[in-house]
Short mmCIF file of C-alpha atoms in Angstrom, two decimals:
data_model
loop_
_atom_site.label_atom_id
_atom_site.label_comp_id
_atom_site.label_asym_id
_atom_site.label_seq_id
_atom_site.Cartn_x
_atom_site.Cartn_y
_atom_site.Cartn_z
CA UNK A 1 -72.33 126.51 -34.59
CA UNK A 2 -72.82 130.03 -33.80
CA UNK A 3 -69.02 129.36 -32.83
CA UNK A 4 -68.03 128.87 -36.20
CA UNK A 5 -70.92 131.68 -37.94
CA UNK A 6 -71.18 134.71 -35.43
CA UNK A 7 -73.30 136.64 -37.64
CA UNK A 8 -75.85 133.71 -36.36
CA UNK A 9 -75.52 131.77 -39.84
CA UNK A 10 -78.74 130.31 -40.32
CA UNK A 11 -80.15 130.58 -36.99
CA UNK A 12 -82.40 132.29 -36.01
CA UNK A 13 -83.24 133.43 -31.90
CA UNK A 14 -81.52 131.89 -29.34
CA UNK A 15 -80.33 128.88 -28.83
CA UNK A 16 -81.40 127.48 -25.32
CA UNK A 17 -78.68 125.95 -23.15
CA UNK A 18 -79.49 122.82 -20.21
CA UNK A 19 -76.69 124.83 -17.75
CA UNK A 20 -76.51 128.33 -16.40
CA UNK A 21 -75.97 129.76 -19.46
CA UNK A 22 -80.00 129.33 -19.86
CA UNK A 23 -79.18 130.26 -23.52
CA UNK A 24 -77.29 131.03 -26.88
CA UNK A 25 -77.25 134.16 -29.54
CA UNK A 26 -75.24 135.15 -31.51
CA UNK A 27 -72.59 137.48 -30.31
CA UNK A 28 -71.86 140.31 -33.22
CA UNK A 29 -76.67 140.09 -34.08
CA UNK A 30 -77.96 143.33 -32.09
CA UNK A 31 -79.70 141.61 -28.92
CA UNK A 32 -83.62 143.72 -31.00
CA UNK A 33 -83.20 141.74 -33.73
CA UNK A 34 -82.35 138.62 -31.65
CA UNK A 35 -85.70 139.28 -29.64
CA UNK A 36 -87.62 139.79 -32.91
CA UNK A 37 -86.80 136.42 -35.13
CA UNK A 38 -88.47 134.92 -32.02
CA UNK A 39 -92.35 133.51 -31.86
CA UNK A 40 -92.42 132.25 -28.15
CA UNK A 41 -95.45 133.12 -25.78
CA UNK A 42 -96.00 132.99 -22.00
CA UNK A 43 -98.24 129.44 -21.06
CA UNK A 44 -100.82 131.13 -19.23
CA UNK A 45 -101.28 134.49 -20.43
CA UNK A 46 -99.74 133.77 -24.00
CA UNK A 47 -98.02 136.86 -23.82
CA UNK A 48 -94.06 137.10 -26.30
CA UNK A 49 -91.40 136.45 -23.46
CA UNK A 50 -88.83 134.37 -24.53
CA UNK A 51 -86.79 133.31 -21.22
CA UNK A 52 -87.30 130.05 -19.97
CA UNK A 53 -86.90 131.14 -16.29
CA UNK A 54 -88.29 129.62 -12.87
CA UNK A 55 -87.29 125.60 -13.81
CA UNK A 56 -91.16 125.92 -15.17
CA UNK A 57 -92.36 122.15 -16.82
CA UNK A 58 -95.00 120.35 -18.51
CA UNK A 59 -97.39 119.07 -15.91
CA UNK A 60 -99.18 116.14 -18.65
CA UNK A 61 -98.02 113.28 -18.06
CA UNK A 62 -95.26 111.96 -19.00
CA UNK A 63 -94.38 115.23 -20.73
CA UNK A 64 -92.83 117.09 -17.90
CA UNK A 65 -90.50 119.37 -20.40
CA UNK A 66 -89.86 123.30 -19.45
CA UNK A 67 -92.03 125.53 -20.33
CA UNK A 68 -91.81 129.16 -20.71
CA UNK A 69 -93.19 131.48 -17.86
CA UNK A 70 -93.07 135.36 -17.68
CA UNK A 71 -92.35 136.93 -14.97
CA UNK A 72 -95.88 138.71 -14.01
CA UNK A 73 -97.22 134.55 -14.22
CA UNK A 74 -94.45 133.14 -12.42
CA UNK A 75 -95.27 134.69 -8.98
CA UNK A 76 -99.49 134.12 -9.77
CA UNK A 77 -100.95 132.24 -12.10
CA UNK A 78 -97.57 129.19 -11.92
CA UNK A 79 -97.78 129.12 -8.89
CA UNK A 80 -101.57 128.42 -7.82
CA UNK A 81 -102.38 126.10 -10.60
CA UNK A 82 -99.60 125.03 -11.74
CA UNK A 83 -102.57 121.82 -13.58
CA UNK A 84 -102.36 124.91 -16.97
CA UNK A 85 -99.08 125.01 -17.29
CA UNK A 86 -98.88 122.83 -20.96
CA UNK A 87 -96.53 123.07 -23.17
CA UNK A 88 -97.20 123.49 -26.77
CA UNK A 89 -97.00 120.05 -28.45
CA UNK A 90 -98.91 118.86 -25.90
CA UNK A 91 -101.65 121.97 -26.64
CA UNK A 92 -102.22 121.20 -30.06
CA UNK A 93 -103.17 117.78 -29.32
CA UNK A 94 -99.16 115.45 -28.87
CA UNK A 95 -99.41 112.55 -26.60
CA UNK A 96 -96.32 111.63 -25.08
CA UNK A 97 -95.94 107.41 -25.34
CA UNK A 98 -97.22 105.20 -22.50
CA UNK A 99 -93.92 103.48 -22.20
CA UNK A 100 -90.08 103.67 -23.13
CA UNK A 101 -90.00 101.10 -26.76
CA UNK A 102 -88.26 97.97 -26.92
CA UNK A 103 -85.99 99.46 -29.33
CA UNK A 104 -84.07 96.12 -29.72
CA UNK A 105 -87.41 93.86 -30.37
CA UNK A 106 -88.50 96.56 -33.10
CA UNK A 107 -84.73 95.26 -34.75
CA UNK A 108 -85.54 91.83 -34.38
CA UNK A 109 -88.79 91.58 -36.28
CA UNK A 110 -87.56 94.38 -38.57
CA UNK A 111 -84.99 91.87 -39.51
CA UNK A 112 -87.40 88.54 -40.28
CA UNK A 113 -89.48 90.66 -41.48
CA UNK A 114 -86.32 91.09 -44.58
CA UNK A 115 -85.85 87.37 -43.64
CA UNK A 116 -88.70 85.76 -44.50
CA UNK A 117 -90.41 88.30 -46.71
CA UNK A 118 -88.88 87.68 -50.62
CA UNK A 119 -91.15 89.72 -51.79
CA UNK A 120 -91.29 92.61 -50.15
CA UNK A 121 -91.42 95.81 -51.61
CA UNK A 122 -89.16 98.11 -49.67
CA UNK A 123 -86.58 96.07 -50.65
CA UNK A 124 -84.20 96.32 -53.56
CA UNK A 125 -83.29 92.91 -55.65
CA UNK A 126 -84.18 89.56 -54.06
CA UNK A 127 -83.76 88.85 -50.26
CA UNK A 128 -81.17 86.04 -48.49
CA UNK A 129 -83.67 82.93 -48.16
CA UNK A 130 -81.89 81.57 -45.64
CA UNK A 131 -78.89 82.95 -42.55
CA UNK A 132 -77.02 80.89 -43.14
CA UNK A 133 -76.15 82.90 -46.59
CA UNK A 134 -76.74 86.32 -44.46
CA UNK A 135 -74.25 84.85 -41.92
CA UNK A 136 -71.68 84.23 -44.27
CA UNK A 137 -71.65 87.87 -45.85
CA UNK A 138 -71.02 89.68 -42.34
CA UNK A 139 -67.86 87.07 -42.19
CA UNK A 140 -66.49 87.89 -44.80
CA UNK A 141 -63.09 90.06 -44.79
CA UNK A 142 -63.73 93.71 -45.22
CA UNK A 143 -61.32 95.32 -48.51
CA UNK A 144 -60.43 98.53 -47.99
CA UNK A 145 -59.49 101.36 -50.98
CA UNK A 146 -55.77 101.63 -50.76
CA UNK A 147 -56.02 105.51 -52.02
CA UNK A 148 -58.74 107.06 -50.14
CA UNK A 149 -59.64 107.85 -46.69
CA UNK A 150 -62.53 109.03 -44.32
CA UNK A 151 -62.91 112.12 -42.46
CA UNK A 152 -65.93 113.88 -40.27
CA UNK A 153 -66.08 115.46 -37.38
CA UNK A 154 -65.25 118.79 -40.76
CA UNK A 155 -65.78 121.67 -38.84
CA UNK A 156 -68.87 123.45 -41.26
CA UNK A 157 -65.38 126.09 -42.63
CA UNK A 158 -63.53 123.61 -43.75
CA UNK A 159 -61.87 123.63 -47.10
CA UNK A 160 -59.74 121.90 -50.12
CA UNK A 161 -57.39 124.09 -49.61
CA UNK A 162 -57.39 123.05 -45.61
CA UNK A 163 -57.25 119.93 -45.66
CA UNK A 164 -54.46 119.27 -47.93
CA UNK A 165 -52.67 121.59 -45.31
CA UNK A 166 -53.39 119.39 -42.52
CA UNK A 167 -52.46 115.93 -44.27
CA UNK A 168 -50.57 116.90 -47.14
CA UNK A 169 -49.97 119.10 -49.47
CA UNK A 170 -47.80 116.07 -51.83
CA UNK A 171 -50.24 113.55 -50.17
CA UNK A 172 -53.85 114.81 -51.18
CA UNK A 173 -54.98 114.60 -54.51
CA UNK A 174 -59.40 115.29 -54.66
CA UNK A 175 -61.94 115.80 -51.61
CA UNK A 176 -64.64 114.54 -52.57
CA UNK A 177 -67.79 116.84 -49.87
CA UNK A 178 -70.93 114.32 -48.61
CA UNK A 179 -73.63 116.05 -48.58
CA UNK A 180 -77.05 115.17 -47.01
CA UNK A 181 -79.63 113.95 -49.75
CA UNK A 182 -82.38 115.67 -48.85
CA UNK A 183 -81.10 119.35 -48.59
CA UNK A 184 -77.73 118.33 -50.35
CA UNK A 185 -76.10 120.18 -47.74
CA UNK A 186 -73.00 119.29 -46.14
CA UNK A 187 -72.73 117.70 -42.72
CA UNK A 188 -68.72 118.14 -41.74
CA UNK A 189 -67.48 114.46 -44.08
CA UNK A 190 -65.68 113.48 -46.60
CA UNK A 191 -63.61 111.55 -49.13
CA UNK A 192 -60.13 112.21 -49.45
CA UNK A 193 -58.40 110.39 -52.89
CA UNK A 194 -54.76 110.42 -51.71
CA UNK A 195 -51.92 110.07 -53.93
CA UNK A 196 -50.70 106.32 -53.56
CA UNK A 197 -50.92 103.20 -50.43
CA UNK A 198 -48.16 104.90 -48.71
CA UNK A 199 -49.68 108.09 -48.08
CA UNK A 200 -53.02 106.32 -46.46
CA UNK A 201 -50.99 104.30 -44.34
CA UNK A 202 -49.08 107.68 -43.02
CA UNK A 203 -52.12 108.64 -42.46
CA UNK A 204 -52.62 106.50 -40.08
CA UNK A 205 -50.29 106.12 -38.53
CA UNK A 206 -50.32 109.58 -38.42
CA UNK A 207 -53.54 109.43 -36.46
CA UNK A 208 -53.45 106.41 -34.59
CA UNK A 209 -49.94 107.88 -32.81
CA UNK A 210 -51.53 111.00 -32.27
CA UNK A 211 -54.50 109.91 -30.70
CA UNK A 212 -52.49 107.58 -27.74
CA UNK A 213 -50.58 110.98 -27.46
CA UNK A 214 -52.95 112.79 -26.92
CA UNK A 215 -54.58 110.49 -24.25
CA UNK A 216 -51.45 111.13 -22.18
CA UNK A 217 -51.34 114.98 -22.82
CA UNK A 218 -48.93 115.77 -25.42
CA UNK A 219 -50.78 116.23 -28.44
CA UNK A 220 -53.57 117.59 -30.16
CA UNK A 221 -54.11 115.12 -32.56
CA UNK A 222 -55.23 116.68 -36.92
CA UNK A 223 -56.89 119.87 -36.44
CA UNK A 224 -58.80 121.59 -38.78
CA UNK A 225 -59.15 124.78 -37.91
CA UNK A 226 -58.76 124.13 -33.70
CA UNK A 227 -60.94 121.07 -34.30
CA UNK A 228 -59.77 118.06 -34.43
CA UNK A 229 -60.83 115.30 -37.29
CA UNK A 230 -61.84 111.44 -37.27
CA UNK A 231 -59.66 109.19 -39.89
CA UNK A 232 -60.71 106.10 -40.78
CA UNK A 233 -60.40 103.71 -43.86
CA UNK A 234 -62.52 103.33 -46.41
CA UNK A 235 -64.97 100.45 -47.45
CA UNK A 236 -65.13 99.04 -49.65
CA UNK A 237 -68.67 97.37 -50.47
CA UNK A 238 -69.68 94.27 -51.79
CA UNK A 239 -71.98 95.59 -54.42
CA UNK A 240 -70.02 99.05 -54.41
CA UNK A 241 -72.10 101.55 -56.84
CA UNK A 242 -68.65 103.56 -58.00
CA UNK A 243 -69.75 107.24 -58.26
CA UNK A 244 -66.69 109.37 -56.59
CA UNK A 245 -63.87 110.37 -58.59
CA UNK A 246 -64.95 109.74 -61.94
CA UNK A 247 -63.59 111.15 -64.83
CA UNK A 248 -65.93 114.21 -65.10
CA UNK A 249 -65.05 114.93 -61.38
CA UNK A 250 -64.30 118.72 -60.79
CA UNK A 251 -62.89 119.76 -57.43
CA UNK A 252 -64.87 122.19 -55.55
CA UNK A 253 -62.93 124.28 -52.97
CA UNK A 254 -65.29 124.76 -50.20
CA UNK A 255 -68.45 121.93 -49.33
CA UNK A 256 -72.12 122.64 -50.27
CA UNK A 257 -74.48 124.82 -48.38
CA UNK A 258 -77.13 122.84 -49.32
CA UNK A 259 -81.08 124.37 -49.77
#
């Protein structure tokens, strides 16, 4: 994100890194301005401090996240009283879980609730009464749109013109930017409407050959602004509520930023 927007964009402060760089800041923003945006404090003396140094960690059991300790406390209180090292989350009353959640068991339990509770308010419509019908849906052959492709891992600087240039000006008909339901912001994916079925086939073949050559170190793949993108077919859902590329569709050159 910081590389895409050298001035920081919506990012404020520093980005903590888990390597020798320690932190990352916008390239074209004044250091003093970055410091003013940060509200972090030393976990011991509570004075403003903006650096993670010394590999100090929260002393609370099962937490152990890195904590900020100023230079003065790092050579004194942090060594003399390590039990006082407490992160901001634990200071606010957060309690880390005592054991790792069993995600597989949780998923199975959720599936059983959906299958057994036909009157569940969280599921729209009637739930399948037995697992056989559900299994038959899983085995049903997938069908794909003949004139669409799904693009993901797009850079935030992507545009309609750049996508046309990458896939072929004479192949791309329209682009629908996919956005987050909550914020309305673009998250790096879109649906591309192509001129015909042959365009879809040619682009998929080009993407597949680029992927194979990339493994041999010979090709860079399909890229937009030097970033390699992912290309795949668009699956037609059983009860697909068709809303893309309708008669009132208006092409936007750039993806929406959101709220």
